[in-house]
Amino acid sequence: EAQVTQNPRYLITVTGKKLTVTCSQNMNHEYMSWYRQDPGLGLRQIYYSMNVEVTDKGDVPEGYKVSRKEKRNFPLILESPSPNQTSLYFCASRQTGGGTYEQYFGPGTRLTVT
Amino acid sequence: GDSVTQMEGPVTLSEEAFLTINCTYTATGYPSLFWYVQYPGEGLQLLLKATKADDKGSNKGFEATYRKETTSFHLEKGSVQVSDSAVYFCALTEGTSYDKVIFGPGTSLSVIP
């Protein structure tokens, strides 16, 4: 089954404790992306990657890191989480080659930073 | 920069009512336009799309037409069901690089029996 998986689905942590949210897709997609969803703000792009070893900032990259060492994986790293990073996070992937391809989303990771 | 504006709601309708969710955009180049739907507790999934002016996307009884002259992509359904209760997001891919996808704030729809 074609899918994007994220782990963990729920995470409660404390300020400053490094964490990683994993994302994996099995569709051989070149493009992967991370979003955060906040009430009234919709989805905002954090980082995206056009292919292995190619990453770029989205609209809200501050406080986040990503890496793309393998095509299928695109982990999101919070080196020193803060309460304003409490949010619902989604990973997504799609084919490249133009803007017409739909994105496939993971089920989301709800992060709470206290 | 490119942006998407949509009515935020929440929108509450009775079953079998007509639905319109407005979406307008600003963009350079020639964006592709999308409607995504998010059911409770789930990730987003594509509902429909249109890739050029005057294209009509349709799926599951929903329709939207890419109107370049009014920079709009309004979502419509003739008769909503309780199972349509969800959050609907209008989105576009930038018309130049296609690297970024820009989402509207989402419109929450509740359909009551």
mmCIF file of C-alpha atoms in Angstrom:
data_model
loop_
_atom_site.group_PDB
_atom_site.id
_atom_site.type_symbol
_atom_site.label_atom_id
_atom_site.label_comp_id
_atom_site.label_asym_id
_atom_site.label_seq_id
_atom_site.Cartn_x
_atom_site.Cartn_y
_atom_site.Cartn_z
ATOM 1 C CA GLU A 1 0.000 0.000 0.000
ATOM 2 C CA ALA A 2 1.333 3.418 -0.991
ATOM 3 C CA GLN A 3 1.748 5.482 2.110
ATOM 4 C CA VAL A 4 3.633 8.048 4.130
ATOM 5 C CA THR A 5 4.341 7.032 7.703
ATOM 6 C CA GLN A 6 5.317 9.226 10.621
ATOM 7 C CA ASN A 7 6.515 8.358 14.090
ATOM 8 C CA PRO A 8 5.679 9.015 16.769
ATOM 9 C CA ARG A 9 2.028 9.992 16.359
ATOM 10 C CA TYR A 10 1.943 11.756 19.699
ATOM 11 C CA LEU A 11 4.808 13.241 21.669
ATOM 12 C CA ILE A 12 4.962 15.252 24.857
ATOM 13 C CA THR A 13 8.356 16.654 25.748
ATOM 14 C CA VAL A 14 10.034 19.399 27.727
ATOM 15 C CA THR A 15 11.733 22.557 26.567
ATOM 16 C CA GLY A 16 15.237 21.973 25.288
ATOM 17 C CA LYS A 17 15.154 18.199 24.934
ATOM 18 C CA LYS A 18 16.195 17.259 21.419
ATOM 19 C CA LEU A 19 13.750 15.178 19.443
ATOM 20 C CA THR A 20 13.361 13.656 16.010
ATOM 21 C CA VAL A 21 10.154 12.916 14.138
ATOM 22 C CA THR A 22 10.655 10.321 11.442
ATOM 23 C CA CYS A 23 8.979 10.279 8.051
ATOM 24 C CA SER A 24 9.135 7.546 5.457
ATOM 25 C CA GLN A 25 7.436 7.024 2.102
ATOM 26 C CA ASN A 26 7.278 3.924 -0.102
ATOM 27 C CA MET A 27 6.326 5.562 -3.396
ATOM 28 C CA ASN A 28 9.835 6.401 -4.615
ATOM 29 C CA HIS A 29 8.954 10.104 -4.567
ATOM 30 C CA GLU A 30 11.718 12.619 -5.049
ATOM 31 C CA TYR A 31 9.947 15.482 -3.278
ATOM 32 C CA MET A 32 9.277 15.444 0.461
ATOM 33 C CA SER A 33 8.119 18.180 2.759
ATOM 34 C CA TRP A 34 7.280 19.021 6.356
ATOM 35 C CA TYR A 35 4.387 21.215 7.452
ATOM 36 C CA ARG A 36 3.003 22.422 10.714
ATOM 37 C CA GLN A 37 -0.698 23.011 11.209
ATOM 38 C CA ASP A 38 -1.928 25.587 13.673
ATOM 39 C CA PRO A 39 -5.492 26.815 14.243
ATOM 40 C CA GLY A 40 -6.369 29.728 11.984
ATOM 41 C CA LEU A 41 -3.057 29.509 10.128
ATOM 42 C CA GLY A 42 -3.589 26.432 7.998
ATOM 43 C CA LEU A 43 -0.515 24.498 6.929
ATOM 44 C CA ARG A 44 2.800 26.230 6.796
ATOM 45 C CA GLN A 45 5.788 24.662 5.118
ATOM 46 C CA ILE A 46 8.848 24.138 7.308
ATOM 47 C CA TYR A 47 11.345 22.504 4.966
ATOM 48 C CA TYR A 48 11.226 20.612 1.726
ATOM 49 C CA SER A 49 13.541 18.397 -0.267
ATOM 50 C CA MET A 50 13.639 17.948 -4.005
ATOM 51 C CA ASN A 51 15.859 14.877 -3.804
ATOM 52 C CA VAL A 52 18.547 13.137 -1.770
ATOM 53 C CA GLU A 53 20.961 15.638 -0.197
ATOM 54 C CA VAL A 54 18.875 18.567 -1.505
ATOM 55 C CA THR A 55 16.883 20.490 1.086
ATOM 56 C CA ASP A 56 15.523 24.008 1.263
ATOM 57 C CA LYS A 57 13.719 26.243 3.698
ATOM 58 C CA GLY A 58 10.010 26.736 3.597
ATOM 59 C CA ASP A 59 8.128 29.566 5.254
ATOM 60 C CA VAL A 60 8.816 28.742 8.908
ATOM 61 C CA PRO A 61 12.188 26.947 9.198
ATOM 62 C CA GLU A 62 13.446 28.557 12.411
ATOM 63 C CA GLY A 63 14.107 26.019 15.151
ATOM 64 C CA TYR A 64 13.990 23.004 12.831
ATOM 65 C CA LYS A 65 16.496 20.908 10.937
ATOM 66 C CA VAL A 66 16.043 18.218 8.326
ATOM 67 C CA SER A 67 18.204 15.749 6.462
ATOM 68 C CA ARG A 68 17.699 13.691 3.333
ATOM 69 C CA LYS A 69 20.276 10.941 3.190
ATOM 70 C CA GLU A 70 17.961 8.380 1.649
ATOM 71 C CA LYS A 71 15.174 8.894 -0.828
ATOM 72 C CA ARG A 72 12.495 7.331 1.349
ATOM 73 C CA ASN A 73 13.277 9.091 4.649
ATOM 74 C CA PHE A 74 13.028 12.726 5.671
ATOM 75 C CA PRO A 75 13.351 13.193 9.442
ATOM 76 C CA LEU A 76 12.466 16.441 11.188
ATOM 77 C CA ILE A 77 14.802 17.417 14.015
ATOM 78 C CA LEU A 78 14.092 19.859 16.809
ATOM 79 C CA GLU A 79 17.447 20.515 18.472
ATOM 80 C CA SER A 80 16.044 22.548 21.350
ATOM 81 C CA PRO A 81 12.243 22.507 21.312
ATOM 82 C CA SER A 82 10.307 25.412 22.710
ATOM 83 C CA PRO A 83 6.615 25.744 23.650
ATOM 84 C CA ASN A 84 5.875 27.720 20.471
ATOM 85 C CA GLN A 85 6.693 24.566 18.519
ATOM 86 C CA THR A 86 3.686 22.826 20.021
ATOM 87 C CA SER A 87 1.728 21.945 16.912
ATOM 88 C CA LEU A 88 0.458 19.236 14.587
ATOM 89 C CA TYR A 89 3.122 18.199 12.088
ATOM 90 C CA PHE A 90 2.618 16.577 8.718
ATOM 91 C CA CYS A 91 5.072 15.009 6.360
ATOM 92 C CA ALA A 92 4.195 14.789 2.676
ATOM 93 C CA SER A 93 5.692 13.497 -0.543
ATOM 94 C CA ARG A 94 5.034 13.747 -4.258
ATOM 95 C CA GLN A 95 6.645 13.237 -7.606
ATOM 96 C CA THR A 96 8.685 16.051 -9.114
ATOM 97 C CA GLY A 97 8.630 17.224 -12.704
ATOM 98 C CA GLY A 98 6.030 19.954 -12.351
ATOM 99 C CA GLY A 99 3.434 21.397 -10.046
ATOM 100 C CA THR A 100 0.527 19.191 -11.046
ATOM 101 C CA TYR A 101 1.264 16.205 -8.884
ATOM 102 C CA GLU A 102 -0.723 15.733 -5.695
ATOM 103 C CA GLN A 103 0.964 15.446 -2.351
ATOM 104 C CA TYR A 104 0.501 12.389 -0.172
ATOM 105 C CA PHE A 105 0.350 13.166 3.516
ATOM 106 C CA GLY A 106 1.246 11.185 6.573
ATOM 107 C CA PRO A 107 -1.222 10.837 9.467
ATOM 108 C CA GLY A 108 0.368 13.611 11.502
ATOM 109 C CA THR A 109 2.403 13.943 14.695
ATOM 110 C CA ARG A 110 0.949 15.920 17.548
ATOM 111 C CA LEU A 111 3.773 17.515 19.507
ATOM 112 C CA THR A 112 3.403 19.222 22.865
ATOM 113 C CA VAL A 113 6.371 21.064 24.350
ATOM 114 C CA THR A 114 6.005 22.055 28.009
ATOM 115 C CA GLY B 1 4.484 36.388 -2.778
ATOM 116 C CA ASP B 2 1.857 33.873 -3.747
ATOM 117 C CA SER B 3 -1.042 33.416 -1.342
ATOM 118 C CA VAL B 4 -4.395 31.709 -0.890
ATOM 119 C CA THR B 5 -7.434 33.148 0.836
ATOM 120 C CA GLN B 6 -10.487 31.140 1.756
ATOM 121 C CA MET B 7 -13.493 31.563 4.001
ATOM 122 C CA GLU B 8 -12.553 30.187 7.367
ATOM 123 C CA GLY B 9 -15.878 29.134 8.734
ATOM 124 C CA PRO B 10 -16.868 27.117 10.579
ATOM 125 C CA VAL B 11 -19.625 26.346 8.136
ATOM 126 C CA THR B 12 -22.625 24.375 9.356
ATOM 127 C CA LEU B 13 -25.113 22.950 6.879
ATOM 128 C CA SER B 14 -28.029 20.589 6.972
ATOM 129 C CA GLU B 15 -27.779 17.352 5.046
ATOM 130 C CA GLU B 16 -28.610 17.773 1.328
ATOM 131 C CA ALA B 17 -27.866 21.502 1.383
ATOM 132 C CA PHE B 18 -25.763 23.182 -1.320
ATOM 133 C CA LEU B 19 -22.154 23.907 -0.417
ATOM 134 C CA THR B 20 -19.872 26.665 -1.621
ATOM 135 C CA ILE B 21 -16.477 27.351 -0.093
ATOM 136 C CA ASN B 22 -14.791 30.359 -1.619
ATOM 137 C CA CYS B 23 -11.111 30.382 -2.498
ATOM 138 C CA THR B 24 -9.153 33.160 -4.156
ATOM 139 C CA TYR B 25 -5.466 33.348 -4.851
ATOM 140 C CA THR B 26 -2.646 35.628 -5.852
ATOM 141 C CA ALA B 27 0.142 34.144 -7.889
ATOM 142 C CA THR B 28 2.833 34.829 -10.409
ATOM 143 C CA GLY B 29 3.288 32.472 -13.272
ATOM 144 C CA TYR B 30 0.802 29.669 -13.867
ATOM 145 C CA PRO B 31 -0.036 27.850 -10.644
ATOM 146 C CA SER B 32 -1.836 24.562 -10.315
ATOM 147 C CA LEU B 33 -4.772 24.666 -7.906
ATOM 148 C CA PHE B 34 -5.903 22.013 -5.460
ATOM 149 C CA TRP B 35 -8.532 21.247 -2.876
ATOM 150 C CA TYR B 36 -7.456 18.945 -0.074
ATOM 151 C CA VAL B 37 -9.740 17.486 2.585
ATOM 152 C CA GLN B 38 -8.824 16.541 6.147
ATOM 153 C CA TYR B 39 -11.173 14.209 7.976
ATOM 154 C CA PRO B 40 -11.030 14.196 11.770
ATOM 155 C CA GLY B 41 -7.806 12.690 13.085
ATOM 156 C CA GLU B 42 -6.321 12.120 9.651
ATOM 157 C CA GLY B 43 -3.817 13.686 7.293
ATOM 158 C CA LEU B 44 -4.812 15.661 4.242
ATOM 159 C CA GLN B 45 -5.836 13.932 1.047
ATOM 160 C CA LEU B 46 -6.374 15.328 -2.399
ATOM 161 C CA LEU B 47 -9.995 16.011 -3.265
ATOM 162 C CA LEU B 48 -9.579 17.547 -6.723
ATOM 163 C CA LYS B 49 -7.232 19.662 -8.798
ATOM 164 C CA ALA B 50 -7.014 21.866 -11.881
ATOM 165 C CA THR B 51 -3.829 22.674 -13.693
ATOM 166 C CA LYS B 52 -4.781 25.421 -16.133
ATOM 167 C CA ALA B 53 -7.347 28.153 -16.649
ATOM 168 C CA ASP B 54 -10.951 26.996 -17.212
ATOM 169 C CA ASP B 55 -10.151 23.448 -16.099
ATOM 170 C CA LYS B 56 -12.800 21.902 -13.871
ATOM 171 C CA GLY B 57 -11.733 19.442 -11.222
ATOM 172 C CA SER B 58 -14.305 17.033 -9.830
ATOM 173 C CA ASN B 59 -14.458 14.147 -7.382
ATOM 174 C CA LYS B 60 -17.043 12.611 -5.030
ATOM 175 C CA GLY B 61 -19.673 15.117 -6.165
ATOM 176 C CA PHE B 62 -17.415 18.116 -5.482
ATOM 177 C CA GLU B 63 -16.428 20.501 -8.268
ATOM 178 C CA ALA B 64 -14.195 23.531 -8.678
ATOM 179 C CA THR B 65 -13.319 25.570 -11.774
ATOM 180 C CA TYR B 66 -10.010 27.368 -12.270
ATOM 181 C CA ARG B 67 -11.011 30.978 -13.035
ATOM 182 C CA LYS B 68 -7.990 32.991 -14.034
ATOM 183 C CA GLU B 69 -9.961 36.186 -14.667
ATOM 184 C CA THR B 70 -11.247 36.262 -11.082
ATOM 185 C CA THR B 71 -8.288 34.347 -9.577
ATOM 186 C CA SER B 72 -10.710 31.972 -7.914
ATOM 187 C CA PHE B 73 -11.189 28.249 -7.362
ATOM 188 C CA HIS B 74 -14.429 27.914 -5.420
ATOM 189 C CA LEU B 75 -15.462 24.482 -4.158
ATOM 190 C CA GLU B 76 -19.072 23.392 -4.679
ATOM 191 C CA LYS B 77 -21.248 20.401 -3.978
ATOM 192 C CA GLY B 78 -24.909 20.146 -4.777
ATOM 193 C CA SER B 79 -26.001 18.008 -1.833
ATOM 194 C CA VAL B 80 -23.769 17.492 1.181
ATOM 195 C CA GLN B 81 -23.824 14.477 3.440
ATOM 196 C CA VAL B 82 -22.875 14.021 7.074
ATOM 197 C CA SER B 83 -19.773 12.154 5.881
ATOM 198 C CA ASP B 84 -18.551 15.357 4.191
ATOM 199 C CA SER B 85 -17.876 16.905 7.588
ATOM 200 C CA ALA B 86 -14.177 17.790 7.465
ATOM 201 C CA VAL B 87 -11.736 20.645 7.014
ATOM 202 C CA TYR B 88 -11.183 21.746 3.421
ATOM 203 C CA PHE B 89 -7.966 23.396 2.254
ATOM 204 C CA CYS B 90 -7.444 25.312 -0.944
ATOM 205 C CA ALA B 91 -3.840 25.225 -2.164
ATOM 206 C CA LEU B 92 -1.611 26.154 -5.052
ATOM 207 C CA THR B 93 1.809 25.259 -6.262
ATOM 208 C CA GLU B 94 3.864 28.256 -7.205
ATOM 209 C CA GLY B 95 3.628 28.882 -10.889
ATOM 210 C CA THR B 96 7.312 29.312 -11.479
ATOM 211 C CA SER B 97 9.424 26.841 -9.560
ATOM 212 C CA TYR B 98 6.661 24.459 -8.407
ATOM 213 C CA ASP B 99 8.810 23.788 -5.376
ATOM 214 C CA LYS B 100 6.479 25.211 -2.785
ATOM 215 C CA VAL B 101 2.877 24.490 -2.027
ATOM 216 C CA ILE B 102 0.896 27.246 -0.370
ATOM 217 C CA PHE B 103 -2.220 26.392 1.605
ATOM 218 C CA GLY B 104 -5.136 28.496 2.665
ATOM 219 C CA PRO B 105 -6.172 28.539 6.334
ATOM 220 C CA GLY B 106 -8.770 25.795 5.899
ATOM 221 C CA THR B 107 -12.555 25.829 6.184
ATOM 222 C CA SER B 108 -14.239 23.614 8.725
ATOM 223 C CA LEU B 109 -17.516 22.097 7.525
ATOM 224 C CA SER B 110 -20.055 20.402 9.765
ATOM 225 C CA VAL B 111 -23.061 18.717 8.189
ATOM 226 C CA ILE B 112 -25.928 17.924 10.524
ATOM 227 C CA PRO B 113 -28.632 15.335 9.829
#
